[in-house]
Amino acid sequence: INHIALPSYTPSNPLHETLSTLSKQAHQLASQGKTREVELRQVEKEIDGQAAKIWGLSDSELAQISSFREIG
């Protein structure tokens, strides 16, 4: 992939605000180590879903992308 369109952060955009909140949660959980790994994976899944909405990806497209990540 040579180019990926990344929209600028807009605080008034509910999707952007949700992603920001989820990102903060993920960082906090990751800093707590393996004891919070299950929760971290759930938050990461939520982040994927919100990001897919921003890019207009369908559930099946998101599933395909996620399967590539699991392989690598």
PDB file of C-alpha atoms in Angstrom, residues 3 11 32 37 48 61 71:
ATOM      1  CA  HIS A   3      -1.043   5.741   0.119  1.00  0.00           C
ATOM      2  CA  PRO A  11     -13.079  16.971  17.856  1.00  0.00           C
ATOM      3  CA  GLN A  32      -0.915  -2.744  32.803  1.00  0.00           C
ATOM      4  CA  GLU A  37      -4.836  -8.472  27.802  1.00  0.00           C
ATOM      5  CA  ASP A  48     -11.071  -1.509  14.341  1.00  0.00           C
ATOM      6  CA  GLU A  61     -14.008  -6.003   4.315  1.00  0.00           C
ATOM      7  CA  ILE A  71      -1.607 -14.211   9.688  1.00  0.00           C
TER       8      ILE A  71
END
